Amino acid sequence: VVDDVDDLVSLDFSSSSSSVSNNTLLVTQQEQEKKILKTETSNQNQAEDSSDEASITTPKTTPKTTPTTPISSIPTPSITSTTITTSKPVLQCLGTNMKKKARCRNPALMEYIGPRPLYCAEHISLDPNAMYHKCDFHLDSEQQKRCKEIVFKDYKYCYKHFDEWLSTDFGGTDGIAKSTNLLENVSALLTKLEQEAVQAKTEDAELYQRKSKLLPKYQSMVKSIESHLQFLRDNSNNQNNQN
């Protein structure tokens, strides 16, 4: 019986000790779970605090947006505000370039008096109705190089060599009469040129410039004739005084 009692006591003690150990283990597990929960909660709070600090210290950047202009406010171009400039057609020379066997590409003579010439300065001699020609003055003794100036067909030389023409062809006994007629001719042509220049000034600026370039040339010719006439008259008076 005693043995049985001892066995029962030992059995109860072992069962109670096992239950105590089980309870202790359960409490320990609960405490560990609480510690883990506290750790997770604290970590989460720290993360939230760091995110809040970052949001406070770092300013929010908003994307830049370019202002758009409403279509209704964009001005539409008006037809009246645009001007279209057209270039004047250039009268092409009717001559032929012998080297290229093609029509000359130069413009017709642009410095003229009266009707517009149909040929350029290089081919002006090909025009049967030309009122101009190249100056006949030769620049070398071999007479191979001629002056390139264009002059009215009534005059042999241009304004550059007009004095040479007067001294060779307008001397002698009839020199005064011939020079007087020549002066009237050049003066009339100069008057016509001045009238054309005045008219072109209000109608065609480019033509006016061309006419204006011609004026000094023919004015120089008038002065040359007047000087030559004065020279002839002085010589005539000296001869009369000697006689």
GROMACS .gro file of C-alpha atoms in nm:
model
  243
    1VAL     CA    1   0.000   0.000   0.000
    2VAL     CA    2   0.277   0.236   0.093
    3ASP     CA    3   0.442   0.170  -0.231
    4ASP     CA    4   0.121   0.246  -0.409
    5VAL     CA    5   0.083   0.569  -0.214
    6ASP     CA    6   0.437   0.668  -0.301
    7ASP     CA    7   0.371   0.592  -0.659
    8LEU     CA    8   0.059   0.806  -0.651
    9VAL     CA    9   0.243   1.092  -0.484
   10SER     CA   10   0.523   1.075  -0.730
   11LEU     CA   11   0.269   1.058  -1.013
   12ASP     CA   12   0.086   1.361  -0.883
   13PHE     CA   13   0.407   1.548  -0.834
   14SER     CA   14   0.530   1.468  -1.179
   15SER     CA   15   0.198   1.566  -1.332
   16SER     CA   16   0.190   1.889  -1.137
   17SER     CA   17   0.546   1.964  -1.221
   18SER     CA   18   0.475   1.894  -1.586
   19SER     CA   19   0.175   2.125  -1.577
   20VAL     CA   20   0.381   2.393  -1.405
   21SER     CA   21   0.650   2.358  -1.664
   22ASN     CA   22   0.387   2.377  -1.936
   23ASN     CA   23   0.242   2.692  -1.784
   24THR     CA   24   0.587   2.842  -1.751
   25LEU     CA   25   0.661   2.764  -2.113
   26LEU     CA   26   0.332   2.921  -2.222
   27VAL     CA   27   0.408   3.237  -2.023
   28THR     CA   28   0.752   3.254  -2.170
   29GLN     CA   29   0.615   3.221  -2.525
   30GLN     CA   30   0.359   3.494  -2.458
   31GLU     CA   31   0.629   3.725  -2.325
   32GLN     CA   32   0.845   3.662  -2.630
   33GLU     CA   33   0.551   3.732  -2.860
   34LYS     CA   34   0.486   4.056  -2.671
   35LYS     CA   35   0.850   4.153  -2.705
   36ILE     CA   36   0.842   4.077  -3.079
   37LEU     CA   37   0.521   4.279  -3.118
   38LYS     CA   38   0.675   4.571  -2.929
   39THR     CA   39   0.985   4.554  -3.148
   40GLU     CA   40   0.779   4.555  -3.467
   41THR     CA   41   0.565   4.841  -3.338
   42SER     CA   42   0.869   5.047  -3.244
   43ASN     CA   43   1.031   4.983  -3.584
   44GLN     CA   44   0.712   5.084  -3.760
   45ASN     CA   45   0.691   5.404  -3.554
   46GLN     CA   46   1.054   5.484  -3.633
   47ALA     CA   47   0.990   5.433  -4.003
   48GLU     CA   48   0.688   5.661  -3.990
   49ASP     CA   49   0.884   5.925  -3.801
   50SER     CA   50   1.169   5.912  -4.054
   51SER     CA   51   0.921   5.945  -4.342
   52ASP     CA   52   0.760   6.243  -4.169
   53GLU     CA   53   1.098   6.407  -4.121
   54ALA     CA   54   1.185   6.347  -4.482
   55SER     CA   55   0.859   6.502  -4.591
   56ILE     CA   56   0.929   6.804  -4.372
   57THR     CA   57   1.296   6.856  -4.471
   58THR     CA   58   1.259   6.777  -4.841
   59PRO     CA   59   1.033   7.024  -5.026
   60LYS     CA   60   0.795   6.876  -5.272
   61THR     CA   61   0.888   6.951  -5.631
   62THR     CA   62   0.604   7.008  -5.867
   63PRO     CA   63   0.665   6.952  -6.239
   64LYS     CA   64   0.700   7.270  -6.442
   65THR     CA   65   0.423   7.334  -6.683
   66THR     CA   66   0.461   7.572  -6.974
   67PRO     CA   67   0.172   7.807  -7.019
   68THR     CA   68  -0.029   7.732  -7.325
   69THR     CA   69  -0.177   8.008  -7.534
   70PRO     CA   70  -0.538   7.958  -7.625
   71ILE     CA   71  -0.593   7.911  -7.996
   72SER     CA   72  -0.847   8.189  -7.996
   73SER     CA   73  -0.588   8.440  -7.874
   74ILE     CA   74  -0.329   8.359  -8.148
   75PRO     CA   75  -0.339   8.638  -8.411
   76THR     CA   76  -0.406   8.520  -8.761
   77PRO     CA   77  -0.201   8.683  -9.040
   78SER     CA   78  -0.397   8.923  -9.252
   79ILE     CA   79  -0.364   8.931  -9.627
   80THR     CA   80  -0.327   9.308  -9.635
   81SER     CA   81  -0.021   9.304  -9.407
   82THR     CA   82   0.189   9.091  -9.643
   83THR     CA   83   0.350   9.261  -9.943
   84ILE     CA   84   0.475   9.067 -10.243
   85THR     CA   85   0.763   9.226 -10.432
   86THR     CA   86   0.819   9.131 -10.791
   87SER     CA   87   1.143   9.203 -10.973
   88LYS     CA   88   1.125   9.393 -11.299
   89PRO     CA   89   1.185   9.184 -11.611
   90VAL     CA   90   1.525   9.246 -11.768
   91LEU     CA   91   1.544   9.302 -12.141
   92GLN     CA   92   1.792   9.046 -12.272
   93CYS     CA   93   2.037   9.133 -12.545
   94LEU     CA   94   1.942   9.007 -12.891
   95GLY     CA   95   2.305   8.940 -12.984
   96THR     CA   96   2.474   8.600 -13.009
   97ASN     CA   97   2.769   8.480 -12.807
   98MET     CA   98   2.998   8.340 -13.075
   99LYS     CA   99   3.204   8.131 -12.832
  100LYS     CA  100   2.905   7.954 -12.681
  101LYS     CA  101   2.694   7.963 -12.997
  102ALA     CA  102   2.401   8.085 -12.792
  103ARG     CA  103   2.210   8.402 -12.729
  104CYS     CA  104   2.389   8.664 -12.525
  105ARG     CA  105   2.279   8.661 -12.161
  106ASN     CA  106   2.370   9.023 -12.090
  107PRO     CA  107   2.095   9.280 -12.044
  108ALA     CA  108   2.041   9.530 -12.322
  109LEU     CA  109   2.208   9.869 -12.287
  110MET     CA  110   2.061  10.036 -11.978
  111GLU     CA  111   2.219  10.382 -12.008
  112TYR     CA  112   2.056  10.549 -12.303
  113ILE     CA  113   1.871  10.851 -12.436
  114GLY     CA  114   1.544  10.810 -12.623
  115PRO     CA  115   1.421  10.457 -12.719
  116ARG     CA  116   1.556  10.158 -12.529
  117PRO     CA  117   1.835   9.976 -12.719
  118LEU     CA  118   1.791   9.605 -12.793
  119TYR     CA  119   2.157   9.505 -12.768
  120CYS     CA  120   2.418   9.518 -12.494
  121ALA     CA  121   2.735   9.726 -12.512
  122GLU     CA  122   2.931   9.431 -12.652
  123HIS     CA  123   2.690   9.371 -12.941
  124ILE     CA  124   2.559   9.723 -12.999
  125SER     CA  125   2.721   9.729 -13.343
  126LEU     CA  126   2.491   9.444 -13.453
  127ASP     CA  127   2.183   9.661 -13.414
  128PRO     CA  128   2.092   9.810 -13.755
  129ASN     CA  129   1.885  10.080 -13.585
  130ALA     CA  130   2.133  10.154 -13.311
  131MET     CA  131   2.170  10.513 -13.196
  132TYR     CA  132   2.495  10.430 -13.016
  133HIS     CA  133   2.836  10.284 -13.094
  134LYS     CA  134   3.165  10.213 -12.922
  135CYS     CA  135   3.410  10.497 -12.893
  136ASP     CA  136   3.650  10.494 -13.190
  137PHE     CA  137   3.950  10.597 -12.986
  138HIS     CA  138   4.231  10.339 -12.991
  139LEU     CA  139   4.422  10.286 -12.673
  140ASP     CA  140   4.743  10.159 -12.836
  141SER     CA  141   4.953  10.253 -13.133
  142GLU     CA  142   4.879   9.924 -13.309
  143GLN     CA  143   4.508  10.019 -13.300
  144GLN     CA  144   4.407   9.684 -13.158
  145LYS     CA  145   4.256   9.799 -12.830
  146ARG     CA  146   3.960  10.032 -12.846
  147CYS     CA  147   3.788  10.230 -12.577
  148LYS     CA  148   3.488  10.042 -12.436
  149GLU     CA  149   3.275  10.348 -12.369
  150ILE     CA  150   2.942  10.372 -12.550
  151VAL     CA  151   2.860  10.707 -12.706
  152PHE     CA  152   2.578  10.855 -12.913
  153LYS     CA  153   2.626  10.769 -13.281
  154ASP     CA  154   2.662  11.136 -13.385
  155TYR     CA  155   2.991  11.159 -13.196
  156LYS     CA  156   3.309  10.979 -13.291
  157TYR     CA  157   3.465  10.978 -12.946
  158CYS     CA  158   3.326  10.951 -12.596
  159TYR     CA  159   3.357  11.218 -12.329
  160LYS     CA  160   3.698  11.081 -12.223
  161HIS     CA  161   3.853  11.144 -12.565
  162PHE     CA  162   3.626  11.421 -12.687
  163ASP     CA  163   3.907  11.680 -12.682
  164GLU     CA  164   4.115  11.467 -12.925
  165TRP     CA  165   3.824  11.458 -13.167
  166LEU     CA  166   3.774  11.835 -13.146
  167SER     CA  167   4.143  11.907 -13.206
  168THR     CA  168   4.165  11.682 -13.514
  169ASP     CA  169   3.828  11.732 -13.685
  170PHE     CA  170   3.710  12.075 -13.572
  171GLY     CA  171   3.991  12.307 -13.667
  172GLY     CA  172   4.076  12.516 -13.971
  173THR     CA  173   3.872  12.794 -14.122
  174ASP     CA  174   3.537  12.626 -14.066
  175GLY     CA  175   3.625  12.501 -13.720
  176ILE     CA  176   3.419  12.766 -13.541
  177ALA     CA  177   3.108  12.693 -13.748
  178LYS     CA  178   3.141  12.319 -13.709
  179SER     CA  179   3.206  12.348 -13.336
  180THR     CA  180   2.906  12.576 -13.295
  181ASN     CA  181   2.678  12.324 -13.469
  182LEU     CA  182   2.823  12.045 -13.257
  183LEU     CA  183   2.760  12.246 -12.941
  184GLU     CA  184   2.395  12.295 -13.038
  185ASN     CA  185   2.361  11.923 -13.108
  186VAL     CA  186   2.512  11.809 -12.778
  187SER     CA  187   2.322  12.076 -12.581
  188ALA     CA  188   1.990  11.960 -12.731
  189LEU     CA  189   2.072  11.599 -12.648
  190LEU     CA  190   2.169  11.699 -12.295
  191THR     CA  191   1.840  11.887 -12.250
  192LYS     CA  192   1.648  11.578 -12.363
  193LEU     CA  193   1.846  11.361 -12.121
  194GLU     CA  194   1.769  11.599 -11.832
  195GLN     CA  195   1.396  11.587 -11.914
  196GLU     CA  196   1.399  11.206 -11.924
  197ALA     CA  197   1.580  11.196 -11.589
  198VAL     CA  198   1.318  11.420 -11.428
  199GLN     CA  199   1.038  11.199 -11.561
  200ALA     CA  200   1.212  10.876 -11.452
  201LYS     CA  201   1.262  11.013 -11.102
  202THR     CA  202   0.891  10.973 -11.028
  203GLU     CA  203   0.833  10.655 -11.230
  204ASP     CA  204   1.141  10.433 -11.222
  205ALA     CA  205   1.416  10.475 -10.964
  206GLU     CA  206   1.661  10.244 -11.142
  207LEU     CA  207   1.615  10.420 -11.475
  208TYR     CA  208   1.661  10.752 -11.300
  209GLN     CA  209   1.998  10.636 -11.168
  210ARG     CA  210   2.102  10.530 -11.518
  211LYS     CA  211   2.004  10.866 -11.663
  212SER     CA  212   2.182  11.045 -11.382
  213LYS     CA  213   2.503  10.857 -11.461
  214LEU     CA  214   2.489  10.978 -11.819
  215LEU     CA  215   2.439  11.345 -11.732
  216PRO     CA  216   2.799  11.420 -11.622
  217LYS     CA  217   2.936  11.259 -11.940
  218TYR     CA  218   2.741  11.481 -12.177
  219GLN     CA  219   2.790  11.784 -11.957
  220SER     CA  220   3.164  11.725 -11.988
  221MET     CA  221   3.128  11.714 -12.366
  222VAL     CA  222   2.951  12.052 -12.367
  223LYS     CA  223   3.231  12.206 -12.161
  224SER     CA  224   3.491  12.062 -12.398
  225ILE     CA  225   3.318  12.216 -12.699
  226GLU     CA  226   3.285  12.553 -12.526
  227SER     CA  227   3.655  12.550 -12.438
  228HIS     CA  228   3.745  12.452 -12.793
  229LEU     CA  229   3.528  12.730 -12.936
  230GLN     CA  230   3.694  12.982 -12.710
  231PHE     CA  231   4.034  12.859 -12.826
  232LEU     CA  232   3.935  12.894 -13.194
  233ARG     CA  233   3.797  13.243 -13.144
  234ASP     CA  234   4.107  13.357 -12.963
  235ASN     CA  235   4.325  13.229 -13.246
  236SER     CA  236   4.103  13.397 -13.504
  237ASN     CA  237   4.123  13.730 -13.320
  238ASN     CA  238   4.500  13.704 -13.293
  239GLN     CA  239   4.531  13.641 -13.668
  240ASN     CA  240   4.307  13.938 -13.748
  241ASN     CA  241   4.512  14.163 -13.523
  242GLN     CA  242   4.832  14.053 -13.692
  243ASN     CA  243   4.688  14.131 -14.032
   0.00000   0.00000   0.00000
